[in-house]
Amino acid sequence: MMKRNLTDPKTPFLLSTFALPLVLFSGMLQAEEGNPYQIAISGEAFATGALGGEDEMLVGMEFKYFFLPTTPFHPFLAAGYKTDIDKEGSAVDIVYADVGSQWDFAEFWGNRAFLEASIGAAYINEEIAVSLLDREANNSYSEFDFKASLGLGVEWQKAFGTTLVVNQYGSDDLTAGLSFSYSF
């Protein structure tokens, strides 16, 4: 039996299919008025993929705008920038835009727990520098590809949030990380 992988070309949009349950179960909780804007910083480690060979960590910022802040189902638009922290040998820069949804599924001690899923496009630029005996050789690769994301998080005191997130860039690169956000 063949083991399926998230990076299998036959299932590149697997993460985006998790948005459907968010829509179906959105009426389970009555949400309070939420903040429509969110800014987040994140750190991610590569789990699989070609970019993860040289670059192990990405750091970045993301901005989200939420629609329907008074319902448990919050569609959003997101845009962000991520770069690797180790600039030796190669450098990766990713600029992306997503559309997605966030679903409030539980509340405890005044804090809300949520699931989120999104899909969008990413511009990925990778620069590789190789030191040779007499010189340094440089190459640059750029491409547009899809991006999918799945997250599980908690918003503390209606403003601060922590999210465990899995991102897929194209059909090859998969990252997992942690995001810290502020909503206003």
PDB file of C-alpha atoms in Angstrom:
ATOM      1  CA  MET A   1       0.000   0.000   0.000  1.00  0.00           C
ATOM      2  CA  MET A   2       1.372   3.397  -1.009  1.00  0.00           C
ATOM      3  CA  LYS A   3       1.648   5.969   1.796  1.00  0.00           C
ATOM      4  CA  ARG A   4       0.155   9.364   0.826  1.00  0.00           C
ATOM      5  CA  ASN A   5       2.234  12.435   1.470  1.00  0.00           C
ATOM      6  CA  LEU A   6       1.198  16.118   1.692  1.00  0.00           C
ATOM      7  CA  THR A   7       3.771  16.880  -0.973  1.00  0.00           C
ATOM      8  CA  ASP A   8       2.287  14.317  -3.387  1.00  0.00           C
ATOM      9  CA  PRO A   9       1.482  16.172  -6.652  1.00  0.00           C
ATOM     10  CA  LYS A  10      -1.938  14.501  -6.756  1.00  0.00           C
ATOM     11  CA  THR A  11      -2.997  16.253  -3.533  1.00  0.00           C
ATOM     12  CA  PRO A  12      -1.488  19.758  -3.660  1.00  0.00           C
ATOM     13  CA  PHE A  13      -4.610  21.462  -2.348  1.00  0.00           C
ATOM     14  CA  LEU A  14      -5.162  19.070   0.560  1.00  0.00           C
ATOM     15  CA  LEU A  15      -4.741  21.764   3.208  1.00  0.00           C
ATOM     16  CA  SER A  16      -7.325  24.004   1.550  1.00  0.00           C
ATOM     17  CA  THR A  17     -10.035  21.334   1.885  1.00  0.00           C
ATOM     18  CA  PHE A  18     -10.102  21.930   5.632  1.00  0.00           C
ATOM     19  CA  ALA A  19     -11.913  25.231   4.984  1.00  0.00           C
ATOM     20  CA  LEU A  20     -15.180  23.382   4.198  1.00  0.00           C
ATOM     21  CA  PRO A  21     -15.747  22.092   7.787  1.00  0.00           C
ATOM     22  CA  LEU A  22     -15.204  25.652   9.029  1.00  0.00           C
ATOM     23  CA  VAL A  23     -18.151  26.781   6.924  1.00  0.00           C
ATOM     24  CA  LEU A  24     -20.403  23.851   7.875  1.00  0.00           C
ATOM     25  CA  PHE A  25     -19.940  24.165  11.638  1.00  0.00           C
ATOM     26  CA  SER A  26     -19.714  27.961  11.860  1.00  0.00           C
ATOM     27  CA  GLY A  27     -23.053  28.357  13.628  1.00  0.00           C
ATOM     28  CA  MET A  28     -22.124  26.343  16.739  1.00  0.00           C
ATOM     29  CA  LEU A  29     -20.910  29.320  18.837  1.00  0.00           C
ATOM     30  CA  GLN A  30     -22.174  32.853  19.219  1.00  0.00           C
ATOM     31  CA  ALA A  31     -19.145  35.090  18.761  1.00  0.00           C
ATOM     32  CA  GLU A  32     -18.657  38.493  20.321  1.00  0.00           C
ATOM     33  CA  GLU A  33     -17.565  41.551  18.393  1.00  0.00           C
ATOM     34  CA  GLY A  34     -14.020  40.864  17.201  1.00  0.00           C
ATOM     35  CA  ASN A  35     -11.217  43.100  16.035  1.00  0.00           C
ATOM     36  CA  PRO A  36     -11.095  43.361  12.221  1.00  0.00           C
ATOM     37  CA  TYR A  37      -7.301  43.840  11.874  1.00  0.00           C
ATOM     38  CA  GLN A  38      -4.474  41.552  12.936  1.00  0.00           C
ATOM     39  CA  ILE A  39      -0.699  41.757  12.626  1.00  0.00           C
ATOM     40  CA  ALA A  40       1.460  38.715  13.369  1.00  0.00           C
ATOM     41  CA  ILE A  41       5.093  37.647  13.539  1.00  0.00           C
ATOM     42  CA  SER A  42       5.976  34.021  12.909  1.00  0.00           C
ATOM     43  CA  GLY A  43       8.792  31.510  12.886  1.00  0.00           C
ATOM     44  CA  GLU A  44       8.663  28.327  10.807  1.00  0.00           C
ATOM     45  CA  ALA A  45      10.887  25.328  10.232  1.00  0.00           C
ATOM     46  CA  PHE A  46      10.952  23.403   6.960  1.00  0.00           C
ATOM     47  CA  ALA A  47       9.576  19.881   7.288  1.00  0.00           C
ATOM     48  CA  THR A  48      10.067  18.818   3.659  1.00  0.00           C
ATOM     49  CA  GLY A  49      10.985  20.319   0.327  1.00  0.00           C
ATOM     50  CA  ALA A  50      13.749  21.668  -1.844  1.00  0.00           C
ATOM     51  CA  LEU A  51      13.972  25.016  -0.047  1.00  0.00           C
ATOM     52  CA  GLY A  52      14.583  23.256   3.268  1.00  0.00           C
ATOM     53  CA  GLY A  53      17.897  21.790   2.100  1.00  0.00           C
ATOM     54  CA  GLU A  54      19.873  24.952   2.842  1.00  0.00           C
ATOM     55  CA  ASP A  55      17.324  27.064   4.696  1.00  0.00           C
ATOM     56  CA  GLU A  56      15.997  25.560   7.888  1.00  0.00           C
ATOM     57  CA  MET A  57      14.033  28.500   9.369  1.00  0.00           C
ATOM     58  CA  LEU A  58      11.771  31.266   8.094  1.00  0.00           C
ATOM     59  CA  VAL A  59      10.716  34.379  10.014  1.00  0.00           C
ATOM     60  CA  GLY A  60       8.171  36.894   8.862  1.00  0.00           C
ATOM     61  CA  MET A  61       5.212  39.190   9.312  1.00  0.00           C
ATOM     62  CA  GLU A  62       1.603  38.886   8.235  1.00  0.00           C
ATOM     63  CA  PHE A  63      -1.354  41.276   8.094  1.00  0.00           C
ATOM     64  CA  LYS A  64      -4.984  40.039   8.125  1.00  0.00           C
ATOM     65  CA  TYR A  65      -8.294  41.758   7.605  1.00  0.00           C
ATOM     66  CA  PHE A  66     -11.361  39.898   8.949  1.00  0.00           C
ATOM     67  CA  PHE A  67     -14.861  40.150   7.501  1.00  0.00           C
ATOM     68  CA  LEU A  68     -17.968  39.392   9.616  1.00  0.00           C
ATOM     69  CA  PRO A  69     -16.267  39.926  13.012  1.00  0.00           C
ATOM     70  CA  THR A  70     -19.515  39.239  14.936  1.00  0.00           C
ATOM     71  CA  THR A  71     -20.013  35.634  13.759  1.00  0.00           C
ATOM     72  CA  PRO A  72     -18.069  32.473  14.746  1.00  0.00           C
ATOM     73  CA  PHE A  73     -16.994  32.111  11.099  1.00  0.00           C
ATOM     74  CA  HIS A  74     -14.583  34.881  10.045  1.00  0.00           C
ATOM     75  CA  PRO A  75     -13.478  35.036   6.383  1.00  0.00           C
ATOM     76  CA  PHE A  76     -10.221  36.968   5.976  1.00  0.00           C
ATOM     77  CA  LEU A  77      -7.694  38.353   3.530  1.00  0.00           C
ATOM     78  CA  ALA A  78      -4.019  38.007   4.456  1.00  0.00           C
ATOM     79  CA  ALA A  79      -0.736  39.260   3.053  1.00  0.00           C
ATOM     80  CA  GLY A  80       2.748  38.587   4.330  1.00  0.00           C
ATOM     81  CA  TYR A  81       6.492  38.394   3.867  1.00  0.00           C
ATOM     82  CA  LYS A  82       8.876  35.686   5.094  1.00  0.00           C
ATOM     83  CA  THR A  83      12.628  35.287   4.806  1.00  0.00           C
ATOM     84  CA  ASP A  84      15.200  32.814   6.056  1.00  0.00           C
ATOM     85  CA  ILE A  85      17.369  33.705   9.038  1.00  0.00           C
ATOM     86  CA  ASP A  86      20.552  31.996   7.822  1.00  0.00           C
ATOM     87  CA  LYS A  87      21.951  34.052   4.956  1.00  0.00           C
ATOM     88  CA  GLU A  88      25.018  31.860   4.400  1.00  0.00           C
ATOM     89  CA  GLY A  89      24.950  29.965   1.106  1.00  0.00           C
ATOM     90  CA  SER A  90      21.406  30.848   0.096  1.00  0.00           C
ATOM     91  CA  ALA A  91      18.584  33.227   0.843  1.00  0.00           C
ATOM     92  CA  VAL A  92      14.840  32.677   0.468  1.00  0.00           C
ATOM     93  CA  ASP A  93      12.227  35.436   0.332  1.00  0.00           C
ATOM     94  CA  ILE A  94       8.500  34.675   0.124  1.00  0.00           C
ATOM     95  CA  VAL A  95       5.765  37.250  -0.493  1.00  0.00           C
ATOM     96  CA  TYR A  96       2.197  35.952  -0.425  1.00  0.00           C
ATOM     97  CA  ALA A  97      -1.514  36.800  -0.402  1.00  0.00           C
ATOM     98  CA  ASP A  98      -4.207  34.469   0.966  1.00  0.00           C
ATOM     99  CA  VAL A  99      -7.948  34.241   1.347  1.00  0.00           C
ATOM    100  CA  GLY A 100      -9.232  32.061   4.148  1.00  0.00           C
ATOM    101  CA  SER A 101     -11.512  31.510   7.082  1.00  0.00           C
ATOM    102  CA  GLN A 102     -11.214  31.296  10.831  1.00  0.00           C
ATOM    103  CA  TRP A 103     -13.714  29.381  12.945  1.00  0.00           C
ATOM    104  CA  ASP A 104     -14.216  29.875  16.685  1.00  0.00           C
ATOM    105  CA  PHE A 105     -14.862  26.391  18.061  1.00  0.00           C
ATOM    106  CA  ALA A 106     -14.458  26.835  21.828  1.00  0.00           C
ATOM    107  CA  GLU A 107     -14.190  29.414  24.573  1.00  0.00           C
ATOM    108  CA  PHE A 108     -12.485  29.025  27.949  1.00  0.00           C
ATOM    109  CA  TRP A 109     -11.938  31.645  30.695  1.00  0.00           C
ATOM    110  CA  GLY A 110     -12.859  34.394  28.245  1.00  0.00           C
ATOM    111  CA  ASN A 111     -10.333  33.251  25.640  1.00  0.00           C
ATOM    112  CA  ARG A 112     -11.370  31.809  22.290  1.00  0.00           C
ATOM    113  CA  ALA A 113      -9.892  28.800  20.503  1.00  0.00           C
ATOM    114  CA  PHE A 114     -10.028  28.713  16.710  1.00  0.00           C
ATOM    115  CA  LEU A 115      -9.130  26.777  13.587  1.00  0.00           C
ATOM    116  CA  GLU A 116      -8.099  28.556  10.410  1.00  0.00           C
ATOM    117  CA  ALA A 117      -7.472  27.547   6.828  1.00  0.00           C
ATOM    118  CA  SER A 118      -6.428  29.585   3.795  1.00  0.00           C
ATOM    119  CA  ILE A 119      -5.220  29.303   0.239  1.00  0.00           C
ATOM    120  CA  GLY A 120      -3.496  31.807  -1.990  1.00  0.00           C
ATOM    121  CA  ALA A 121      -0.502  32.607  -4.129  1.00  0.00           C
ATOM    122  CA  ALA A 122       3.171  33.067  -3.230  1.00  0.00           C
ATOM    123  CA  TYR A 123       6.132  34.624  -5.009  1.00  0.00           C
ATOM    124  CA  ILE A 124       9.248  32.709  -3.964  1.00  0.00           C
ATOM    125  CA  ASN A 125      12.738  34.047  -4.683  1.00  0.00           C
ATOM    126  CA  GLU A 126      15.776  31.931  -3.835  1.00  0.00           C
ATOM    127  CA  GLU A 127      19.355  33.134  -4.254  1.00  0.00           C
ATOM    128  CA  ILE A 128      22.170  30.605  -4.004  1.00  0.00           C
ATOM    129  CA  ALA A 129      25.835  31.490  -3.545  1.00  0.00           C
ATOM    130  CA  VAL A 130      28.499  28.780  -3.903  1.00  0.00           C
ATOM    131  CA  SER A 131      32.122  29.477  -2.974  1.00  0.00           C
ATOM    132  CA  LEU A 132      34.563  28.112  -5.532  1.00  0.00           C
ATOM    133  CA  LEU A 133      38.362  28.136  -5.324  1.00  0.00           C
ATOM    134  CA  ASP A 134      38.785  31.305  -7.369  1.00  0.00           C
ATOM    135  CA  ARG A 135      35.388  33.015  -7.131  1.00  0.00           C
ATOM    136  CA  GLU A 136      31.830  32.841  -5.842  1.00  0.00           C
ATOM    137  CA  ALA A 137      29.059  31.590  -8.153  1.00  0.00           C
ATOM    138  CA  ASN A 138      25.578  33.085  -7.694  1.00  0.00           C
ATOM    139  CA  ASN A 139      22.237  31.865  -9.018  1.00  0.00           C
ATOM    140  CA  SER A 140      18.747  33.216  -8.502  1.00  0.00           C
ATOM    141  CA  TYR A 141      15.451  31.356  -8.947  1.00  0.00           C
ATOM    142  CA  SER A 142      12.005  32.948  -8.809  1.00  0.00           C
ATOM    143  CA  GLU A 143       8.559  31.464  -9.220  1.00  0.00           C
ATOM    144  CA  PHE A 144       4.879  32.045  -8.524  1.00  0.00           C
ATOM    145  CA  ASP A 145       3.179  29.103  -6.856  1.00  0.00           C
ATOM    146  CA  PHE A 146       0.183  28.324  -4.657  1.00  0.00           C
ATOM    147  CA  LYS A 147       0.247  28.511  -0.862  1.00  0.00           C
ATOM    148  CA  ALA A 148      -2.049  26.717   1.579  1.00  0.00           C
ATOM    149  CA  SER A 149      -2.168  27.088   5.346  1.00  0.00           C
ATOM    150  CA  LEU A 150      -3.809  25.352   8.305  1.00  0.00           C
ATOM    151  CA  GLY A 151      -3.679  26.643  11.879  1.00  0.00           C
ATOM    152  CA  LEU A 152      -4.896  25.965  15.411  1.00  0.00           C
ATOM    153  CA  GLY A 153      -4.783  28.873  17.831  1.00  0.00           C
ATOM    154  CA  VAL A 154      -5.954  30.712  20.930  1.00  0.00           C
ATOM    155  CA  GLU A 155      -6.725  34.417  21.262  1.00  0.00           C
ATOM    156  CA  TRP A 156      -5.909  35.733  24.756  1.00  0.00           C
ATOM    157  CA  GLN A 157      -7.759  38.719  26.250  1.00  0.00           C
ATOM    158  CA  LYS A 158      -9.397  39.598  22.879  1.00  0.00           C
ATOM    159  CA  ALA A 159      -6.165  41.032  21.470  1.00  0.00           C
ATOM    160  CA  PHE A 160      -3.160  38.689  21.656  1.00  0.00           C
ATOM    161  CA  GLY A 161      -2.990  35.331  19.894  1.00  0.00           C
ATOM    162  CA  THR A 162      -0.823  32.258  19.517  1.00  0.00           C
ATOM    163  CA  THR A 163      -1.238  29.921  16.545  1.00  0.00           C
ATOM    164  CA  LEU A 164       0.392  26.625  15.573  1.00  0.00           C
ATOM    165  CA  VAL A 165       0.525  26.735  11.787  1.00  0.00           C
ATOM    166  CA  VAL A 166       1.398  24.429   8.878  1.00  0.00           C
ATOM    167  CA  ASN A 167       2.112  26.055   5.502  1.00  0.00           C
ATOM    168  CA  GLN A 168       2.539  24.439   2.122  1.00  0.00           C
ATOM    169  CA  TYR A 169       4.349  26.353  -0.636  1.00  0.00           C
ATOM    170  CA  GLY A 170       3.821  24.725  -4.019  1.00  0.00           C
ATOM    171  CA  SER A 171       3.733  20.957  -4.129  1.00  0.00           C
ATOM    172  CA  ASP A 172       7.166  20.472  -2.529  1.00  0.00           C
ATOM    173  CA  ASP A 173       7.774  22.724   0.467  1.00  0.00           C
ATOM    174  CA  LEU A 174       6.045  22.192   3.806  1.00  0.00           C
ATOM    175  CA  THR A 175       6.730  24.218   6.966  1.00  0.00           C
ATOM    176  CA  ALA A 176       5.480  24.073  10.543  1.00  0.00           C
ATOM    177  CA  GLY A 177       5.759  26.882  13.033  1.00  0.00           C
ATOM    178  CA  LEU A 178       4.384  29.259  15.618  1.00  0.00           C
ATOM    179  CA  SER A 179       2.783  32.668  15.137  1.00  0.00           C
ATOM    180  CA  PHE A 180       2.197  35.467  17.662  1.00  0.00           C
ATOM    181  CA  SER A 181      -0.441  38.051  16.783  1.00  0.00           C
ATOM    182  CA  TYR A 182      -2.018  41.273  17.954  1.00  0.00           C
ATOM    183  CA  SER A 183      -5.584  42.203  16.930  1.00  0.00           C
ATOM    184  CA  PHE A 184      -6.889  45.757  16.846  1.00  0.00           C
TER     185      PHE A 184
END
